[in-house]
Tab-separated table of C-alpha atoms in Angstrom:
chain	number	residue	atom	x	y	z
A	5	MET	CA	0.793	-4.229	27.658
A	6	THR	CA	2.424	-1.772	30.013
A	7	LYS	CA	5.162	0.727	29.273
A	8	GLU	CA	7.634	-1.468	31.126
A	9	GLU	CA	6.621	-4.567	29.151
A	10	LEU	CA	7.019	-2.738	25.838
A	11	ILE	CA	10.496	-1.476	26.764
A	12	ALA	CA	11.511	-4.940	27.953
A	13	PHE	CA	10.352	-6.464	24.656
A	14	GLU	CA	12.509	-4.093	22.594
A	15	GLU	CA	15.472	-4.630	24.936
A	16	ASP	CA	15.147	-8.367	24.417
A	17	ILE	CA	15.125	-7.854	20.641
A	18	ALA	CA	18.129	-5.509	20.943
A	19	THR	CA	20.023	-8.204	22.807
A	20	GLU	CA	19.174	-10.821	20.209
A	21	PHE	CA	20.241	-8.471	17.414
A	22	ASN	CA	23.514	-7.500	19.061
A	23	ARG	CA	24.284	-11.205	19.566
A	24	GLY	CA	23.931	-11.713	15.817
A	25	LYS	CA	20.838	-13.876	16.172
A	26	ILE	CA	18.649	-11.820	13.832
A	27	ARG	CA	19.992	-11.852	10.306
A	28	ALA	CA	17.927	-8.919	9.058
A	29	PRO	CA	17.402	-5.273	9.998
A	30	VAL	CA	15.351	-4.260	13.013
A	31	HIS	CA	13.988	-0.808	13.837
A	32	LEU	CA	13.330	-0.368	17.535
A	33	TYR	CA	11.046	1.994	19.402
A	34	TYR	CA	11.795	3.760	22.668
A	35	GLY	CA	10.441	6.832	24.427
A	36	ASN	CA	6.931	6.789	22.948
A	37	GLU	CA	5.324	4.079	25.046
A	38	GLU	CA	2.873	6.319	26.909
A	39	GLN	CA	1.751	8.064	23.735
A	40	LEU	CA	1.143	4.785	21.900
A	41	ILE	CA	-0.681	3.207	24.831
A	42	ALA	CA	-2.991	6.244	24.856
A	43	ILE	CA	-3.528	6.063	21.085
A	44	PHE	CA	-4.388	2.366	21.267
A	45	ARG	CA	-7.172	3.046	23.784
A	46	ASP	CA	-9.166	4.190	20.726
A	47	ILE	CA	-8.279	1.187	18.576
A	48	ARG	CA	-10.722	-1.721	18.613
A	49	PRO	CA	-10.003	-5.364	17.712
A	50	GLU	CA	-11.930	-5.073	14.447
A	51	ASP	CA	-9.970	-1.976	13.366
A	52	TRP	CA	-7.070	-2.023	10.917
A	53	VAL	CA	-3.574	-0.827	11.851
A	54	LEU	CA	-1.070	0.012	9.125
A	55	CYS	CA	2.536	0.716	9.997
A	56	SER	CA	5.984	1.410	8.642
A	57	TRP	CA	9.179	-0.587	9.196
A	58	ARG	CA	9.073	0.244	12.929
A	59	SER	CA	6.011	-1.558	14.240
A	60	HIS	CA	6.816	-3.894	17.150
A	61	TYR	CA	4.847	-1.781	19.640
A	62	GLN	CA	1.793	-1.546	17.400
A	63	CYS	CA	1.711	-5.315	16.923
A	64	LEU	CA	1.945	-5.913	20.669
A	65	LEU	CA	-0.659	-3.279	21.537
A	66	LYS	CA	-3.062	-4.617	18.892
A	67	GLY	CA	-2.957	-7.973	20.646
A	68	VAL	CA	-0.491	-10.129	18.762
A	69	PRO	CA	1.084	-12.474	21.337
A	70	PRO	CA	4.651	-11.333	22.120
A	71	ALA	CA	6.057	-14.765	21.291
A	72	GLN	CA	4.461	-14.562	17.845
A	73	VAL	CA	5.868	-11.084	17.208
A	74	LYS	CA	9.300	-12.209	18.344
A	75	ALA	CA	9.176	-15.311	16.149
A	76	GLU	CA	8.541	-13.174	13.063
A	77	ILE	CA	11.350	-10.803	14.052
A	78	MET	CA	13.742	-13.697	14.601
A	79	ALA	CA	12.741	-15.014	11.166
A	80	GLY	CA	13.927	-11.725	9.675
A	81	ARG	CA	10.597	-10.050	9.000
A	82	SER	CA	10.780	-7.148	11.469
A	83	ILE	CA	10.556	-4.450	8.810
A	84	SER	CA	7.317	-5.659	7.215
A	85	LEU	CA	5.333	-7.378	9.947
A	86	CYS	CA	1.911	-8.553	8.837
A	87	PHE	CA	-0.646	-10.229	11.103
A	88	PRO	CA	-3.941	-10.690	9.247
A	89	GLU	CA	-5.758	-12.090	12.281
A	90	GLN	CA	-5.168	-8.794	14.103
A	91	ARG	CA	-5.558	-6.760	10.901
A	92	ILE	CA	-2.014	-5.414	10.938
A	93	PHE	CA	-0.161	-4.556	7.737
A	94	SER	CA	3.301	-3.013	7.550
A	95	SER	CA	5.606	-1.912	4.766
A	96	ALA	CA	9.298	-1.073	4.721
A	97	ILE	CA	8.859	1.466	1.914
A	98	VAL	CA	8.425	5.149	2.799
A	99	GLY	CA	4.775	6.068	2.361
A	100	GLY	CA	3.938	2.582	1.105
A	101	VAL	CA	1.085	1.871	3.474
A	102	LEU	CA	-0.655	5.201	3.061
A	103	PRO	CA	-2.696	4.611	-0.103
A	104	ILE	CA	-3.294	1.023	0.982
A	105	ALA	CA	-4.743	2.298	4.247
A	106	VAL	CA	-6.954	4.689	2.303
A	107	GLY	CA	-8.089	1.803	0.100
A	108	VAL	CA	-9.027	-0.283	3.122
A	109	ALA	CA	-10.975	2.680	4.526
A	110	LEU	CA	-12.682	3.210	1.162
A	111	GLY	CA	-13.688	-0.449	1.102
A	112	ILE	CA	-15.101	-0.204	4.627
A	113	LYS	CA	-17.130	2.854	3.691
A	114	ARG	CA	-18.491	1.286	0.506
A	115	SER	CA	-19.456	-1.840	2.466
A	116	GLY	CA	-21.147	0.159	5.223
A	117	GLY	CA	-18.793	-1.271	7.840
A	118	SER	CA	-18.044	0.251	11.234
A	119	GLU	CA	-14.341	-0.570	11.382
A	120	ARG	CA	-11.739	2.194	11.362
A	121	VAL	CA	-8.240	2.407	9.939
A	122	HIS	CA	-5.275	3.758	11.912
A	123	CYS	CA	-2.277	4.570	9.732
A	124	PHE	CA	1.098	5.261	11.377
A	125	LEU	CA	3.767	7.307	9.580
A	126	GLY	CA	6.900	9.233	10.422
A	127	GLU	CA	7.234	12.995	10.145
A	128	MET	CA	9.423	12.743	7.025
A	129	THR	CA	6.835	10.515	5.349
A	130	ALA	CA	4.159	13.039	6.301
A	131	GLU	CA	5.910	15.607	4.108
A	132	THR	CA	5.830	13.457	0.954
A	133	GLY	CA	3.482	13.934	-1.942
A	134	ILE	CA	1.774	10.599	-1.414
A	135	ALA	CA	0.944	11.572	2.187
A	136	HIS	CA	-0.674	14.813	1.100
A	137	GLU	CA	-2.653	13.017	-1.622
A	138	CYS	CA	-3.877	10.339	0.765
A	139	ILE	CA	-4.831	12.706	3.579
A	140	LYS	CA	-6.654	15.007	1.156
A	141	TYR	CA	-8.558	12.107	-0.423
A	142	SER	CA	-9.511	10.676	2.972
A	143	ARG	CA	-10.690	14.030	4.300
A	144	ASN	CA	-12.683	14.933	1.178
A	145	PHE	CA	-14.487	11.595	1.080
A	146	GLY	CA	-15.014	11.321	4.837
A	147	LEU	CA	-13.267	7.960	5.091
A	148	PRO	CA	-13.054	6.098	8.419
A	149	ILE	CA	-9.330	6.622	8.890
A	150	ARG	CA	-6.878	8.619	10.955
A	151	PHE	CA	-3.182	9.243	10.403
A	152	ILE	CA	-0.794	9.145	13.366
A	153	VAL	CA	2.369	11.130	12.661
A	154	GLU	CA	5.262	9.967	14.827
A	155	ASP	CA	7.887	12.686	14.941
A	156	ASN	CA	11.392	11.745	16.057
A	157	GLY	CA	12.839	14.595	14.025
A	158	LYS	CA	14.747	12.529	11.537
A	159	SER	CA	14.636	10.019	8.711
A	160	VAL	CA	17.569	7.663	9.273
A	161	LEU	CA	19.990	10.485	10.191
A	162	THR	CA	18.558	13.181	7.928
A	163	ASP	CA	17.048	16.068	9.895
A	164	THR	CA	13.522	16.443	8.530
A	165	ARG	CA	13.105	20.144	9.306
A	166	LYS	CA	16.580	21.092	8.049
A	167	SER	CA	16.305	19.089	4.839
A	168	TRP	CA	12.961	20.717	3.990
A	169	ASN	CA	14.154	24.088	5.356
A	170	GLN	CA	10.892	24.164	7.296
A	171	PRO	CA	11.044	24.778	11.059
A	172	VAL	CA	7.378	23.865	11.529
A	173	LEU	CA	6.269	20.793	9.610
A	174	SER	CA	3.037	20.557	7.629
A	175	PHE	CA	0.949	18.775	10.271
A	176	GLU	CA	2.871	19.772	13.388
A	177	ASN	CA	0.206	22.001	14.898
A	178	SER	CA	-2.706	20.552	12.985
A	179	THR	CA	-6.156	20.625	14.519
A	180	ASP	CA	-7.474	18.322	11.796
A	181	PRO	CA	-9.322	15.471	13.540
A	182	LEU	CA	-7.964	13.160	10.850
A	183	ILE	CA	-4.414	13.639	12.102
A	184	VAL	CA	-2.721	12.884	15.405
A	185	THR	CA	0.868	13.985	15.944
A	186	TYR	CA	3.297	13.342	18.757
A	187	GLN	CA	7.021	13.799	19.285
A	188	TYR	CA	9.486	11.444	20.915
A	189	THR	CA	13.181	10.753	21.268
A	190	THR	CA	14.520	7.235	20.906
A	191	LYS	CA	17.641	5.784	22.461
A	192	TYR	CA	18.163	3.400	19.554
A	193	PRO	CA	19.770	4.130	16.169
A	194	HIS	CA	17.581	4.128	13.037
A	195	ALA	CA	18.411	0.470	12.417
A	196	GLY	CA	19.900	-2.146	14.662
A	197	ALA	CA	20.562	-1.823	18.373
A	198	GLY	CA	23.885	-0.071	18.674
A	199	VAL	CA	26.375	-2.853	18.066
A	200	ARG	CA	27.823	-3.348	14.612
A	201	VAL	CA	26.845	-6.875	13.623
A	202	GLN	CA	28.868	-8.492	10.868
A	203	PHE	CA	27.097	-11.455	9.305
B	5	MET	CA	-16.014	-6.086	-18.520
B	6	GLU	CA	-19.701	-6.963	-18.196
B	7	MET	CA	-18.660	-10.485	-17.250
B	8	LEU	CA	-16.472	-9.123	-14.461
B	9	ALA	CA	-19.248	-6.855	-13.250
B	10	LEU	CA	-21.467	-9.863	-12.578
B	11	ASP	CA	-19.296	-10.460	-9.517
B	12	SER	CA	-20.472	-8.082	-6.794
B	13	ARG	CA	-16.931	-7.794	-5.403
B	14	VAL	CA	-15.686	-6.126	-8.586
B	15	LEU	CA	-15.110	-2.367	-8.712
B	16	PHE	CA	-13.603	-0.544	-11.691
B	17	LEU	CA	-11.324	2.378	-10.875
B	18	GLY	CA	-9.107	4.734	-12.810
B	19	GLN	CA	-9.354	7.823	-14.964
B	20	ALA	CA	-12.000	7.883	-17.691
B	21	VAL	CA	-14.078	5.126	-16.171
B	22	GLU	CA	-17.149	7.202	-15.327
B	23	VAL	CA	-16.646	9.671	-18.147
B	24	PRO	CA	-15.236	9.321	-21.682
B	25	GLY	CA	-11.587	10.029	-22.307
B	26	THR	CA	-9.805	6.907	-23.483
B	27	ALA	CA	-10.473	3.989	-25.811
B	28	MET	CA	-10.973	1.754	-22.784
B	29	PHE	CA	-14.038	3.758	-21.736
B	30	ASN	CA	-16.046	2.128	-24.514
B	31	SER	CA	-15.722	-1.217	-22.773
B	32	LEU	CA	-16.978	0.234	-19.474
B	33	LYS	CA	-19.891	2.413	-20.483
B	34	GLU	CA	-22.490	-0.317	-20.014
B	35	ILE	CA	-21.374	-0.981	-16.421
B	36	ALA	CA	-23.542	0.532	-13.684
B	37	LEU	CA	-22.094	3.831	-12.491
B	38	GLU	CA	-22.002	2.746	-8.868
B	39	ARG	CA	-19.510	0.055	-9.853
B	40	ARG	CA	-17.162	2.582	-11.445
B	41	LEU	CA	-14.963	4.929	-9.435
B	42	GLU	CA	-13.355	7.898	-11.138
B	43	VAL	CA	-10.185	8.685	-9.204
B	44	PRO	CA	-7.889	11.708	-9.342
B	45	VAL	CA	-4.760	11.625	-11.448
B	46	ALA	CA	-2.567	10.151	-8.732
B	47	GLU	CA	-1.355	6.850	-10.112
B	48	GLU	CA	0.525	5.538	-7.104
B	49	MET	CA	-2.405	6.379	-4.849
B	50	GLN	CA	-4.769	4.681	-7.310
B	51	MET	CA	-2.791	1.441	-7.233
B	52	GLY	CA	-2.532	1.611	-3.440
B	53	LEU	CA	-6.279	2.162	-3.199
B	54	ALA	CA	-6.724	-1.009	-5.236
B	55	VAL	CA	-4.448	-2.976	-2.909
B	56	GLY	CA	-6.338	-1.704	0.133
B	57	LEU	CA	-9.725	-2.428	-1.424
B	58	ALA	CA	-8.517	-5.957	-2.172
B	59	LEU	CA	-7.340	-6.443	1.418
B	60	GLN	CA	-10.851	-5.474	2.416
B	61	GLY	CA	-12.393	-8.134	0.186
B	62	LYS	CA	-13.114	-6.314	-3.054
B	63	VAL	CA	-11.750	-7.277	-6.486
B	64	PRO	CA	-10.641	-3.972	-7.985
B	65	VAL	CA	-10.093	-3.650	-11.705
B	66	CYS	CA	-7.435	-0.948	-11.717
B	67	ILE	CA	-7.160	0.752	-15.077
B	68	PHE	CA	-4.170	2.609	-16.542
B	69	PRO	CA	-4.777	3.274	-20.239
B	70	ARG	CA	-1.086	3.186	-21.161
B	71	TRP	CA	2.023	1.503	-19.751
B	72	ASN	CA	3.594	4.939	-19.471
B	73	PHE	CA	1.028	5.979	-16.870
B	74	LEU	CA	1.318	2.709	-14.958
B	75	LEU	CA	5.038	3.444	-14.519
B	76	LEU	CA	4.009	6.064	-11.964
B	77	ALA	CA	2.418	3.333	-9.849
B	78	VAL	CA	5.326	0.899	-9.895
B	79	ASN	CA	6.062	1.251	-6.159
B	80	GLN	CA	2.601	0.019	-5.257
B	81	LEU	CA	2.647	-2.681	-7.922
B	82	VAL	CA	6.145	-4.118	-7.458
B	83	ASN	CA	6.988	-3.305	-3.825
B	84	HIS	CA	3.515	-3.898	-2.442
B	85	LEU	CA	0.865	-5.803	-4.401
B	86	ASP	CA	3.447	-8.219	-5.778
B	87	LYS	CA	5.228	-8.730	-2.440
B	88	VAL	CA	2.288	-8.771	0.002
B	89	PRO	CA	1.750	-12.558	-0.215
B	90	ILE	CA	5.456	-13.134	0.444
B	91	MET	CA	5.711	-10.545	3.238
B	92	SER	CA	2.684	-11.959	5.018
B	93	ASN	CA	3.439	-15.681	4.661
B	94	ASP	CA	0.383	-15.894	2.370
B	95	GLY	CA	-1.701	-14.349	5.139
B	96	TYR	CA	-2.848	-11.547	2.855
B	97	LEU	CA	-3.731	-12.525	-0.724
B	98	PRO	CA	-5.136	-9.376	-2.340
B	99	LYS	CA	-6.651	-10.030	-5.755
B	100	VAL	CA	-6.311	-7.054	-8.087
B	101	ILE	CA	-6.894	-7.079	-11.827
B	102	ILE	CA	-4.741	-4.446	-13.505
B	103	ARG	CA	-5.634	-3.373	-16.965
B	104	THR	CA	-3.170	-1.430	-19.058
B	105	GLY	CA	-2.349	-0.869	-22.699
B	106	ILE	CA	0.436	-0.470	-25.191
B	107	GLY	CA	-0.198	3.016	-26.456
B	108	SER	CA	-1.791	3.240	-29.870
B	109	GLU	CA	0.322	4.630	-32.696
B	110	ARG	CA	-2.352	4.877	-35.401
B	111	PRO	CA	-3.868	7.050	-36.783
B	112	LEU	CA	-2.030	9.530	-34.531
B	113	HIS	CA	1.411	8.820	-33.095
B	114	PRO	CA	1.491	10.373	-29.622
B	115	GLN	CA	5.301	10.235	-29.457
B	116	HIS	CA	7.549	8.437	-27.058
B	117	GLN	CA	6.064	9.204	-23.653
B	118	HIS	CA	2.768	7.622	-24.659
B	119	VAL	CA	3.830	4.402	-26.403
B	120	GLY	CA	5.887	1.322	-25.604
B	121	ASP	CA	5.524	-2.228	-24.369
B	122	TYR	CA	7.062	-2.963	-20.957
B	123	THR	CA	5.547	-6.432	-20.581
B	124	GLU	CA	8.886	-8.242	-20.422
B	125	ALA	CA	10.325	-5.816	-17.887
B	126	PHE	CA	7.354	-6.386	-15.578
B	127	HIS	CA	7.661	-10.147	-16.027
B	128	LEU	CA	11.142	-9.762	-14.578
B	129	MET	CA	10.089	-7.456	-11.721
B	130	CYS	CA	7.071	-9.395	-10.491
B	131	LYS	CA	7.293	-12.579	-8.436
B	132	THR	CA	3.593	-13.184	-7.788
B	133	VAL	CA	1.640	-10.906	-10.124
B	134	GLU	CA	1.047	-12.688	-13.429
B	135	VAL	CA	1.688	-10.470	-16.441
B	136	ILE	CA	-0.174	-11.424	-19.614
B	137	ARG	CA	-0.071	-9.609	-22.947
B	138	LEU	CA	-3.235	-10.047	-24.968
B	139	ASP	CA	-2.089	-10.350	-28.564
B	140	GLU	CA	-5.304	-11.657	-30.084
B	141	PRO	CA	-8.980	-10.891	-29.386
B	142	GLY	CA	-9.644	-14.537	-28.558
B	143	GLN	CA	-7.368	-14.304	-25.525
B	144	ILE	CA	-9.227	-11.457	-23.869
B	145	TYR	CA	-12.320	-13.076	-22.351
B	146	PRO	CA	-10.550	-16.193	-20.988
B	147	ALA	CA	-7.741	-14.091	-19.532
B	148	TYR	CA	-10.074	-11.784	-17.624
B	149	GLU	CA	-12.206	-14.748	-16.554
B	150	LYS	CA	-9.108	-16.473	-15.153
B	151	ALA	CA	-7.981	-13.290	-13.430
B	152	LEU	CA	-11.314	-13.049	-11.637
B	153	GLN	CA	-11.799	-16.690	-10.755
B	154	ARG	CA	-8.268	-17.724	-9.895
B	155	THR	CA	-7.848	-19.169	-6.419
B	156	ASP	CA	-4.073	-19.158	-6.168
B	157	GLY	CA	-3.937	-15.785	-4.436
B	158	ARG	CA	-2.258	-14.048	-7.354
B	159	SER	CA	-3.121	-10.777	-8.989
B	160	THR	CA	-3.080	-10.364	-12.756
B	161	LEU	CA	-1.745	-7.614	-15.000
B	162	LEU	CA	-3.383	-7.704	-18.425
B	163	VAL	CA	-1.832	-5.786	-21.283
B	164	GLU	CA	-3.963	-4.725	-24.234
B	165	TRP	CA	-2.870	-3.262	-27.565
B	166	GLY	CA	-4.246	0.232	-27.970
B	167	ASP	CA	-4.311	-0.044	-31.741
B	168	TYR	CA	-6.370	-3.217	-31.640
B	169	HIS	CA	-9.299	-1.390	-30.043
B	170	ASN	CA	-9.853	0.019	-33.521
B	171	GLU	CA	-8.336	-2.668	-35.685
B	172	LYS	CA	-9.283	-6.118	-34.348
């Protein structure tokens, strides 16, 4: 999908949400389309993609038909989208997918498989204990996994750097091949699409 | 445990699975070492590893010698393993066998952070994971056999009595 198609998809979801047609939270992306398109050039159909509660773009770029993604969102499952056929798994719990991603990678290695695991996480999640455990374990055992840290500077409205009193985050300038980081600014709030929806 | 090991998908993971350290080790020492994975003390990561291994087609036997240690893995057990079938419209059905124990009190009482039975609480928290307390030795083999062979897409949490490893 192109940058324009990704933006149009989220705008369609925003419209549906603001009209009160989605009776569950949504977390929308914006401003990171070019970075994600570039990252997905290295992701093959047989690879696994694990995401957080904000995963519409990953699902689309991994090849899930847009109508199928939208149907799941309309059904209220935006924050934990799972598409086994495309090997996508998401969790709405901070850090929840990290050890699961490591387990998938461990299973691939023990089976002698050639698939890889791509685990997306926010910059606040990247500062948690579970992230450090999982990255250390993956690095030390040479697992077929990489972690993509998506830095929008905040967790909900909490400033990550201020709350940790840490101007430069742990993986911000990392040269570790296991870790990819990028920064972006979104036009959407943490949840929803800007209009207060009262159900 | 030998019965479980006959299935090539099964992998035993936890602390004191490759090396001695808990009463449960005695039931694992005849299993081939390549089927046992000693993991760091990182309980949530351990449970998540088991979920991921199961998504990848393995049947992990994830061992926490006492309930008190399993409490550190509750996020992965309750928010993830238990909810994955629901979240994914039964698209993902990871099969994990979790083995834990009610901490032994005899001959040494390890005090209150190492004993206790939380079976009923986990019954209430889990919607898909079946929680079974093994009160008598005759229950053990059939319960593990069912946990391995079940085809309903559910994982199983089996609770042993630490004191019975010596007494029954």
